[in-house]
Amino acid sequence: ILNVEQSPQSLHVQEGDSTNFTCSFPSSNFYALHWYRWETAKSPEALFVMTLNGDEKKKGRISATLNTKEGYSYLYIKGSQPEDSATYLCASTTGGYQKVTFGIGTKLQVIP
Amino acid sequence: DGGITQSPKYLFRKEGQNVTLSCEQNLNHDAMYWYRQDPGQGLRLIYYSQIVNDFQKGDIAEGYSVSREKKESFPLTVTSAQKNPTAFYLCASSIDGDRGPTIGEAFFGQGTRLTVV
């Protein structure tokens, strides 16, 4: 994988459903993986930064895992609420000068 | 309240004109960044600055210029040499000034949407 890829690009879930989406990134020269949440008409907000293989982070109903050997991270949302509707961006930092590459994002819509 | 402010929110430019997008932060962050977003693409790095009076080109610097005369300010000029300037521009800052464009705990502005008319 040469770029940061996120899937799916968009997702509709019913309120109360749990969901997850994927970020794939280059595993060579890996430094850090970031997740951001970007609500419409607002600024992206940092959710998690992970650096070690096997890292797991949690913030309320949202959690993330990291596998640096195979180059992927999962973001999980338990019991989705309408206020979770947003675009979730991941960004991978790699290389000696720490180049940051963003994915396109996964647009989540939670239907009440 | 601490934060990062971009202005204007919407900007229209005639072909051949230079325009400057403002980015100001009061978070005392060392590093500042400019990103561009086009439909269906991720954020792409234009320029970044790790310290006052120093800045580095990102992946798509052609047709853009920046300055970093003050820690708080990192304006981006879109010059007439930029062939396709219509896009959404995001400014960000982070405290990790000594680690390149690593972002870390990044804070973003609300963006400027530039349209060439």
PDB file of C-alpha atoms in Angstrom:
ATOM      1  CA  ILE A   1       0.000   0.000   0.000  1.00  0.00           C
ATOM      2  CA  LEU A   2       1.491   3.323  -1.086  1.00  0.00           C
ATOM      3  CA  ASN A   3      -1.266   5.658   0.040  1.00  0.00           C
ATOM      4  CA  VAL A   4      -3.626   5.910   2.970  1.00  0.00           C
ATOM      5  CA  GLU A   5      -6.898   4.240   2.048  1.00  0.00           C
ATOM      6  CA  GLN A   6     -10.114   4.377   4.012  1.00  0.00           C
ATOM      7  CA  SER A   7     -13.155   2.178   3.612  1.00  0.00           C
ATOM      8  CA  PRO A   8     -15.986   2.452   3.189  1.00  0.00           C
ATOM      9  CA  GLN A   9     -16.150   5.989   1.774  1.00  0.00           C
ATOM     10  CA  SER A  10     -19.627   6.453   3.194  1.00  0.00           C
ATOM     11  CA  LEU A  11     -21.827   4.601   5.596  1.00  0.00           C
ATOM     12  CA  HIS A  12     -25.421   4.897   6.819  1.00  0.00           C
ATOM     13  CA  VAL A  13     -26.367   3.195  10.079  1.00  0.00           C
ATOM     14  CA  GLN A  14     -29.421   3.236  12.314  1.00  0.00           C
ATOM     15  CA  GLU A  15     -29.227   4.872  15.714  1.00  0.00           C
ATOM     16  CA  GLY A  16     -28.071   2.287  18.251  1.00  0.00           C
ATOM     17  CA  ASP A  17     -26.139   0.170  15.753  1.00  0.00           C
ATOM     18  CA  SER A  18     -22.434  -0.387  16.249  1.00  0.00           C
ATOM     19  CA  THR A  19     -20.147   0.176  13.307  1.00  0.00           C
ATOM     20  CA  ASN A  20     -16.531   0.131  12.279  1.00  0.00           C
ATOM     21  CA  PHE A  21     -14.371   1.324   9.441  1.00  0.00           C
ATOM     22  CA  THR A  22     -10.859   0.760   8.221  1.00  0.00           C
ATOM     23  CA  CYS A  23      -7.732   2.772   7.500  1.00  0.00           C
ATOM     24  CA  SER A  24      -4.934   1.082   5.537  1.00  0.00           C
ATOM     25  CA  PHE A  25      -1.509   2.701   5.420  1.00  0.00           C
ATOM     26  CA  PRO A  26       2.070   1.954   4.336  1.00  0.00           C
ATOM     27  CA  SER A  27       3.644  -0.225   7.013  1.00  0.00           C
ATOM     28  CA  SER A  28       7.255   0.616   6.145  1.00  0.00           C
ATOM     29  CA  ASN A  29       8.867   3.545   7.997  1.00  0.00           C
ATOM     30  CA  PHE A  30       5.738   3.933  10.082  1.00  0.00           C
ATOM     31  CA  TYR A  31       5.759   6.589  12.796  1.00  0.00           C
ATOM     32  CA  ALA A  32       2.192   7.327  13.903  1.00  0.00           C
ATOM     33  CA  LEU A  33      -1.452   6.925  12.944  1.00  0.00           C
ATOM     34  CA  HIS A  34      -4.005   9.633  13.686  1.00  0.00           C
ATOM     35  CA  TRP A  35      -7.792   9.590  13.624  1.00  0.00           C
ATOM     36  CA  TYR A  36      -9.774  12.814  13.259  1.00  0.00           C
ATOM     37  CA  ARG A  37     -13.462  13.535  13.363  1.00  0.00           C
ATOM     38  CA  TRP A  38     -14.720  16.245  10.995  1.00  0.00           C
ATOM     39  CA  GLU A  39     -18.254  17.523  11.417  1.00  0.00           C
ATOM     40  CA  THR A  40     -19.838  19.585   8.673  1.00  0.00           C
ATOM     41  CA  ALA A  41     -19.020  23.315   8.949  1.00  0.00           C
ATOM     42  CA  LYS A  42     -16.554  22.648  11.762  1.00  0.00           C
ATOM     43  CA  SER A  43     -12.825  21.990  12.033  1.00  0.00           C
ATOM     44  CA  PRO A  44     -11.403  18.463  12.162  1.00  0.00           C
ATOM     45  CA  GLU A  45     -10.801  17.389  15.752  1.00  0.00           C
ATOM     46  CA  ALA A  46      -8.160  14.929  16.870  1.00  0.00           C
ATOM     47  CA  LEU A  47      -9.590  11.676  18.246  1.00  0.00           C
ATOM     48  CA  PHE A  48      -6.596   9.402  18.690  1.00  0.00           C
ATOM     49  CA  VAL A  49      -2.915   9.145  17.935  1.00  0.00           C
ATOM     50  CA  MET A  50      -1.338   5.686  18.040  1.00  0.00           C
ATOM     51  CA  THR A  51       2.266   4.713  17.542  1.00  0.00           C
ATOM     52  CA  LEU A  52       2.812   1.141  18.750  1.00  0.00           C
ATOM     53  CA  ASN A  53       1.689  -2.124  17.177  1.00  0.00           C
ATOM     54  CA  GLY A  54      -1.261  -3.411  19.152  1.00  0.00           C
ATOM     55  CA  ASP A  55      -2.185   0.025  20.530  1.00  0.00           C
ATOM     56  CA  GLU A  56      -5.815   0.401  21.491  1.00  0.00           C
ATOM     57  CA  LYS A  57      -7.361   3.732  22.385  1.00  0.00           C
ATOM     58  CA  LYS A  58     -10.839   4.516  23.685  1.00  0.00           C
ATOM     59  CA  LYS A  59     -12.842   7.699  24.113  1.00  0.00           C
ATOM     60  CA  GLY A  60     -16.387   7.104  25.298  1.00  0.00           C
ATOM     61  CA  ARG A  61     -18.161   4.939  22.722  1.00  0.00           C
ATOM     62  CA  ILE A  62     -15.371   5.292  20.168  1.00  0.00           C
ATOM     63  CA  SER A  63     -12.288   3.098  20.124  1.00  0.00           C
ATOM     64  CA  ALA A  64      -9.450   2.374  17.723  1.00  0.00           C
ATOM     65  CA  THR A  65      -6.873  -0.348  17.194  1.00  0.00           C
ATOM     66  CA  LEU A  66      -3.576  -0.373  15.358  1.00  0.00           C
ATOM     67  CA  ASN A  67      -1.673  -3.073  13.479  1.00  0.00           C
ATOM     68  CA  THR A  68       1.582  -1.605  12.186  1.00  0.00           C
ATOM     69  CA  LYS A  69       2.915  -4.898  10.799  1.00  0.00           C
ATOM     70  CA  GLU A  70       0.101  -5.285   8.312  1.00  0.00           C
ATOM     71  CA  GLY A  71      -0.651  -1.568   8.029  1.00  0.00           C
ATOM     72  CA  TYR A  72      -4.223  -1.093   9.194  1.00  0.00           C
ATOM     73  CA  SER A  73      -6.262   0.568  11.887  1.00  0.00           C
ATOM     74  CA  TYR A  74      -9.904   0.086  12.802  1.00  0.00           C
ATOM     75  CA  LEU A  75     -12.205   2.691  14.296  1.00  0.00           C
ATOM     76  CA  TYR A  76     -15.214   1.344  16.184  1.00  0.00           C
ATOM     77  CA  ILE A  77     -18.310   3.209  17.296  1.00  0.00           C
ATOM     78  CA  LYS A  78     -20.553   1.408  19.768  1.00  0.00           C
ATOM     79  CA  GLY A  79     -24.257   2.279  19.850  1.00  0.00           C
ATOM     80  CA  SER A  80     -24.092   5.017  17.182  1.00  0.00           C
ATOM     81  CA  GLN A  81     -25.909   8.273  17.919  1.00  0.00           C
ATOM     82  CA  PRO A  82     -26.983  11.008  15.466  1.00  0.00           C
ATOM     83  CA  GLU A  83     -24.280  13.273  16.895  1.00  0.00           C
ATOM     84  CA  ASP A  84     -21.674  10.762  15.675  1.00  0.00           C
ATOM     85  CA  SER A  85     -22.527  11.768  12.105  1.00  0.00           C
ATOM     86  CA  ALA A  86     -19.305  13.173  10.656  1.00  0.00           C
ATOM     87  CA  THR A  87     -16.413  12.363   8.347  1.00  0.00           C
ATOM     88  CA  TYR A  88     -13.707  10.333  10.054  1.00  0.00           C
ATOM     89  CA  LEU A  89     -10.238  10.990   8.685  1.00  0.00           C
ATOM     90  CA  CYS A  90      -7.131   8.969   9.294  1.00  0.00           C
ATOM     91  CA  ALA A  91      -3.604  10.207   8.693  1.00  0.00           C
ATOM     92  CA  SER A  92      -0.386   8.233   8.650  1.00  0.00           C
ATOM     93  CA  THR A  93       2.996   9.675   9.514  1.00  0.00           C
ATOM     94  CA  THR A  94       5.974   7.898   7.947  1.00  0.00           C
ATOM     95  CA  GLY A  95       9.590   8.422   7.031  1.00  0.00           C
ATOM     96  CA  GLY A  96      12.642  10.116   8.439  1.00  0.00           C
ATOM     97  CA  TYR A  97      11.143  13.577   8.014  1.00  0.00           C
ATOM     98  CA  GLN A  98       7.748  12.305   9.052  1.00  0.00           C
ATOM     99  CA  LYS A  99       5.580  12.862   6.028  1.00  0.00           C
ATOM    100  CA  VAL A 100       1.891  12.942   6.847  1.00  0.00           C
ATOM    101  CA  THR A 101      -0.617  11.500   4.408  1.00  0.00           C
ATOM    102  CA  PHE A 102      -4.366  11.764   4.879  1.00  0.00           C
ATOM    103  CA  GLY A 103      -7.023   9.372   3.663  1.00  0.00           C
ATOM    104  CA  ILE A 104     -10.195  10.571   1.916  1.00  0.00           C
ATOM    105  CA  GLY A 105     -12.257   9.862   5.001  1.00  0.00           C
ATOM    106  CA  THR A 106     -15.316   7.777   5.837  1.00  0.00           C
ATOM    107  CA  LYS A 107     -18.538   9.771   5.928  1.00  0.00           C
ATOM    108  CA  LEU A 108     -20.836   8.362   8.591  1.00  0.00           C
ATOM    109  CA  GLN A 109     -24.534   9.196   8.747  1.00  0.00           C
ATOM    110  CA  VAL A 110     -26.472   7.942  11.759  1.00  0.00           C
ATOM    111  CA  ILE A 111     -30.198   7.797  11.078  1.00  0.00           C
ATOM    112  CA  PRO A 112     -32.466   8.480  14.093  1.00  0.00           C
TER     113      PRO A 112
ATOM    114  CA  ASP B   1     -10.378  30.801  24.203  1.00  0.00           C
ATOM    115  CA  GLY B   2      -7.362  29.335  22.445  1.00  0.00           C
ATOM    116  CA  GLY B   3      -7.765  28.329  18.870  1.00  0.00           C
ATOM    117  CA  ILE B   4      -6.847  28.697  15.250  1.00  0.00           C
ATOM    118  CA  THR B   5      -8.645  31.161  13.010  1.00  0.00           C
ATOM    119  CA  GLN B   6      -8.769  31.237   9.252  1.00  0.00           C
ATOM    120  CA  SER B   7     -10.148  34.069   7.186  1.00  0.00           C
ATOM    121  CA  PRO B   8     -11.995  34.649   5.041  1.00  0.00           C
ATOM    122  CA  LYS B   9     -14.367  31.692   4.991  1.00  0.00           C
ATOM    123  CA  TYR B  10     -15.139  32.186   1.289  1.00  0.00           C
ATOM    124  CA  LEU B  11     -12.906  33.883  -1.248  1.00  0.00           C
ATOM    125  CA  PHE B  12     -13.387  34.580  -4.921  1.00  0.00           C
ATOM    126  CA  ARG B  13     -10.442  35.313  -7.146  1.00  0.00           C
ATOM    127  CA  LYS B  14     -10.216  36.442 -10.718  1.00  0.00           C
ATOM    128  CA  GLU B  15      -7.820  34.561 -12.952  1.00  0.00           C
ATOM    129  CA  GLY B  16      -4.346  36.077 -12.849  1.00  0.00           C
ATOM    130  CA  GLN B  17      -4.735  37.560  -9.369  1.00  0.00           C
ATOM    131  CA  ASN B  18      -2.788  36.679  -6.262  1.00  0.00           C
ATOM    132  CA  VAL B  19      -4.796  36.172  -3.078  1.00  0.00           C
ATOM    133  CA  THR B  20      -3.694  35.689   0.528  1.00  0.00           C
ATOM    134  CA  LEU B  21      -5.415  33.411   3.022  1.00  0.00           C
ATOM    135  CA  SER B  22      -4.969  34.251   6.681  1.00  0.00           C
ATOM    136  CA  CYS B  23      -4.227  31.768   9.478  1.00  0.00           C
ATOM    137  CA  GLU B  24      -3.714  32.890  13.082  1.00  0.00           C
ATOM    138  CA  GLN B  25      -3.304  30.785  16.229  1.00  0.00           C
ATOM    139  CA  ASN B  26      -3.078  31.722  19.901  1.00  0.00           C
ATOM    140  CA  LEU B  27      -2.167  28.251  21.133  1.00  0.00           C
ATOM    141  CA  ASN B  28       1.563  28.992  21.339  1.00  0.00           C
ATOM    142  CA  HIS B  29       2.183  26.160  18.873  1.00  0.00           C
ATOM    143  CA  ASP B  30       5.516  25.998  17.100  1.00  0.00           C
ATOM    144  CA  ALA B  31       4.395  24.170  13.972  1.00  0.00           C
ATOM    145  CA  MET B  32       1.846  25.350  11.418  1.00  0.00           C
ATOM    146  CA  TYR B  33       0.630  23.733   8.206  1.00  0.00           C
ATOM    147  CA  TRP B  34      -1.431  24.446   5.114  1.00  0.00           C
ATOM    148  CA  TYR B  35      -3.475  21.723   3.463  1.00  0.00           C
ATOM    149  CA  ARG B  36      -5.632  21.657   0.373  1.00  0.00           C
ATOM    150  CA  GLN B  37      -8.649  19.433  -0.187  1.00  0.00           C
ATOM    151  CA  ASP B  38     -10.167  18.634  -3.575  1.00  0.00           C
ATOM    152  CA  PRO B  39     -13.331  16.570  -4.088  1.00  0.00           C
ATOM    153  CA  GLY B  40     -12.676  12.848  -3.644  1.00  0.00           C
ATOM    154  CA  GLN B  41      -9.155  13.382  -2.335  1.00  0.00           C
ATOM    155  CA  GLY B  42      -7.522  13.457   1.044  1.00  0.00           C
ATOM    156  CA  LEU B  43      -5.888  16.523   2.522  1.00  0.00           C
ATOM    157  CA  ARG B  44      -2.625  17.344   0.743  1.00  0.00           C
ATOM    158  CA  LEU B  45       0.210  19.285   2.364  1.00  0.00           C
ATOM    159  CA  ILE B  46       1.158  22.573   0.677  1.00  0.00           C
ATOM    160  CA  TYR B  47       3.664  24.107   3.116  1.00  0.00           C
ATOM    161  CA  TYR B  48       4.628  23.708   6.737  1.00  0.00           C
ATOM    162  CA  SER B  49       6.646  25.712   9.234  1.00  0.00           C
ATOM    163  CA  GLN B  50       8.292  24.327  12.342  1.00  0.00           C
ATOM    164  CA  ILE B  51       9.608  27.622  13.667  1.00  0.00           C
ATOM    165  CA  VAL B  52       9.451  31.346  13.024  1.00  0.00           C
ATOM    166  CA  ASN B  53      11.265  32.482   9.862  1.00  0.00           C
ATOM    167  CA  ASP B  54      11.511  28.940   8.539  1.00  0.00           C
ATOM    168  CA  PHE B  55       9.187  26.926   6.311  1.00  0.00           C
ATOM    169  CA  GLN B  56       9.348  23.890   4.058  1.00  0.00           C
ATOM    170  CA  LYS B  57       7.552  22.821   0.898  1.00  0.00           C
ATOM    171  CA  GLY B  58       5.012  20.071   1.154  1.00  0.00           C
ATOM    172  CA  ASP B  59       3.775  17.809  -1.616  1.00  0.00           C
ATOM    173  CA  ILE B  60       2.047  20.454  -3.754  1.00  0.00           C
ATOM    174  CA  ALA B  61       3.874  23.747  -3.126  1.00  0.00           C
ATOM    175  CA  GLU B  62       4.016  24.937  -6.743  1.00  0.00           C
ATOM    176  CA  GLY B  63       2.058  28.148  -7.231  1.00  0.00           C
ATOM    177  CA  TYR B  64       1.910  28.925  -3.502  1.00  0.00           C
ATOM    178  CA  SER B  65       4.027  30.991  -1.139  1.00  0.00           C
ATOM    179  CA  VAL B  66       4.047  31.446   2.635  1.00  0.00           C
ATOM    180  CA  SER B  67       5.734  33.501   5.323  1.00  0.00           C
ATOM    181  CA  ARG B  68       6.252  32.947   9.043  1.00  0.00           C
ATOM    182  CA  GLU B  69       7.322  36.271  10.514  1.00  0.00           C
ATOM    183  CA  LYS B  70       5.448  35.693  13.753  1.00  0.00           C
ATOM    184  CA  LYS B  71       4.762  32.517  15.717  1.00  0.00           C
ATOM    185  CA  GLU B  72       1.045  33.220  15.640  1.00  0.00           C
ATOM    186  CA  SER B  73       0.644  33.778  11.924  1.00  0.00           C
ATOM    187  CA  PHE B  74       1.191  31.682   8.777  1.00  0.00           C
ATOM    188  CA  PRO B  75      -0.446  33.333   5.745  1.00  0.00           C
ATOM    189  CA  LEU B  76      -0.712  31.479   2.447  1.00  0.00           C
ATOM    190  CA  THR B  77      -0.559  33.317  -0.875  1.00  0.00           C
ATOM    191  CA  VAL B  78      -2.113  31.616  -3.878  1.00  0.00           C
ATOM    192  CA  THR B  79      -0.291  33.081  -6.835  1.00  0.00           C
ATOM    193  CA  SER B  80      -1.341  33.373 -10.460  1.00  0.00           C
ATOM    194  CA  ALA B  81       1.087  30.516 -11.171  1.00  0.00           C
ATOM    195  CA  GLN B  82      -1.240  28.072  -9.424  1.00  0.00           C
ATOM    196  CA  LYS B  83      -3.083  26.499 -12.354  1.00  0.00           C
ATOM    197  CA  ASN B  84      -6.066  25.111 -10.483  1.00  0.00           C
ATOM    198  CA  PRO B  85      -6.543  27.060  -7.266  1.00  0.00           C
ATOM    199  CA  THR B  86     -10.230  26.372  -6.703  1.00  0.00           C
ATOM    200  CA  ALA B  87     -10.256  24.200  -3.568  1.00  0.00           C
ATOM    201  CA  PHE B  88     -10.861  24.083   0.167  1.00  0.00           C
ATOM    202  CA  TYR B  89      -7.842  25.208   2.211  1.00  0.00           C
ATOM    203  CA  LEU B  90      -7.224  24.136   5.805  1.00  0.00           C
ATOM    204  CA  CYS B  91      -4.646  25.537   8.190  1.00  0.00           C
ATOM    205  CA  ALA B  92      -3.451  23.541  11.203  1.00  0.00           C
ATOM    206  CA  SER B  93      -1.038  23.925  14.086  1.00  0.00           C
ATOM    207  CA  SER B  94       0.605  21.576  16.535  1.00  0.00           C
ATOM    208  CA  ILE B  95       3.049  21.718  19.388  1.00  0.00           C
ATOM    209  CA  ASP B  96       5.483  19.241  17.792  1.00  0.00           C
ATOM    210  CA  GLY B  97       7.593  21.819  16.033  1.00  0.00           C
ATOM    211  CA  ASP B  98      10.748  19.767  16.063  1.00  0.00           C
ATOM    212  CA  ARG B  99       9.385  16.670  14.348  1.00  0.00           C
ATOM    213  CA  GLY B 100       8.506  17.823  10.854  1.00  0.00           C
ATOM    214  CA  PRO B 101       4.932  17.662   9.602  1.00  0.00           C
ATOM    215  CA  THR B 102       3.980  15.027  12.113  1.00  0.00           C
ATOM    216  CA  ILE B 103       0.996  16.948  13.391  1.00  0.00           C
ATOM    217  CA  GLY B 104       0.618  15.089  16.681  1.00  0.00           C
ATOM    218  CA  GLU B 105      -2.237  16.699  18.545  1.00  0.00           C
ATOM    219  CA  ALA B 106      -3.208  18.986  15.699  1.00  0.00           C
ATOM    220  CA  PHE B 107      -5.721  21.790  15.769  1.00  0.00           C
ATOM    221  CA  PHE B 108      -7.394  22.877  12.562  1.00  0.00           C
ATOM    222  CA  GLY B 109      -9.031  26.089  11.443  1.00  0.00           C
ATOM    223  CA  GLN B 110     -12.463  26.055   9.829  1.00  0.00           C
ATOM    224  CA  GLY B 111     -11.084  26.432   6.347  1.00  0.00           C
ATOM    225  CA  THR B 112     -11.280  28.842   3.442  1.00  0.00           C
ATOM    226  CA  ARG B 113     -13.098  27.914   0.259  1.00  0.00           C
ATOM    227  CA  LEU B 114     -11.386  29.604  -2.683  1.00  0.00           C
ATOM    228  CA  THR B 115     -13.135  29.868  -6.031  1.00  0.00           C
ATOM    229  CA  VAL B 116     -11.639  31.251  -9.211  1.00  0.00           C
ATOM    230  CA  VAL B 117     -14.162  33.196 -11.274  1.00  0.00           C
TER     231      VAL B 117
END
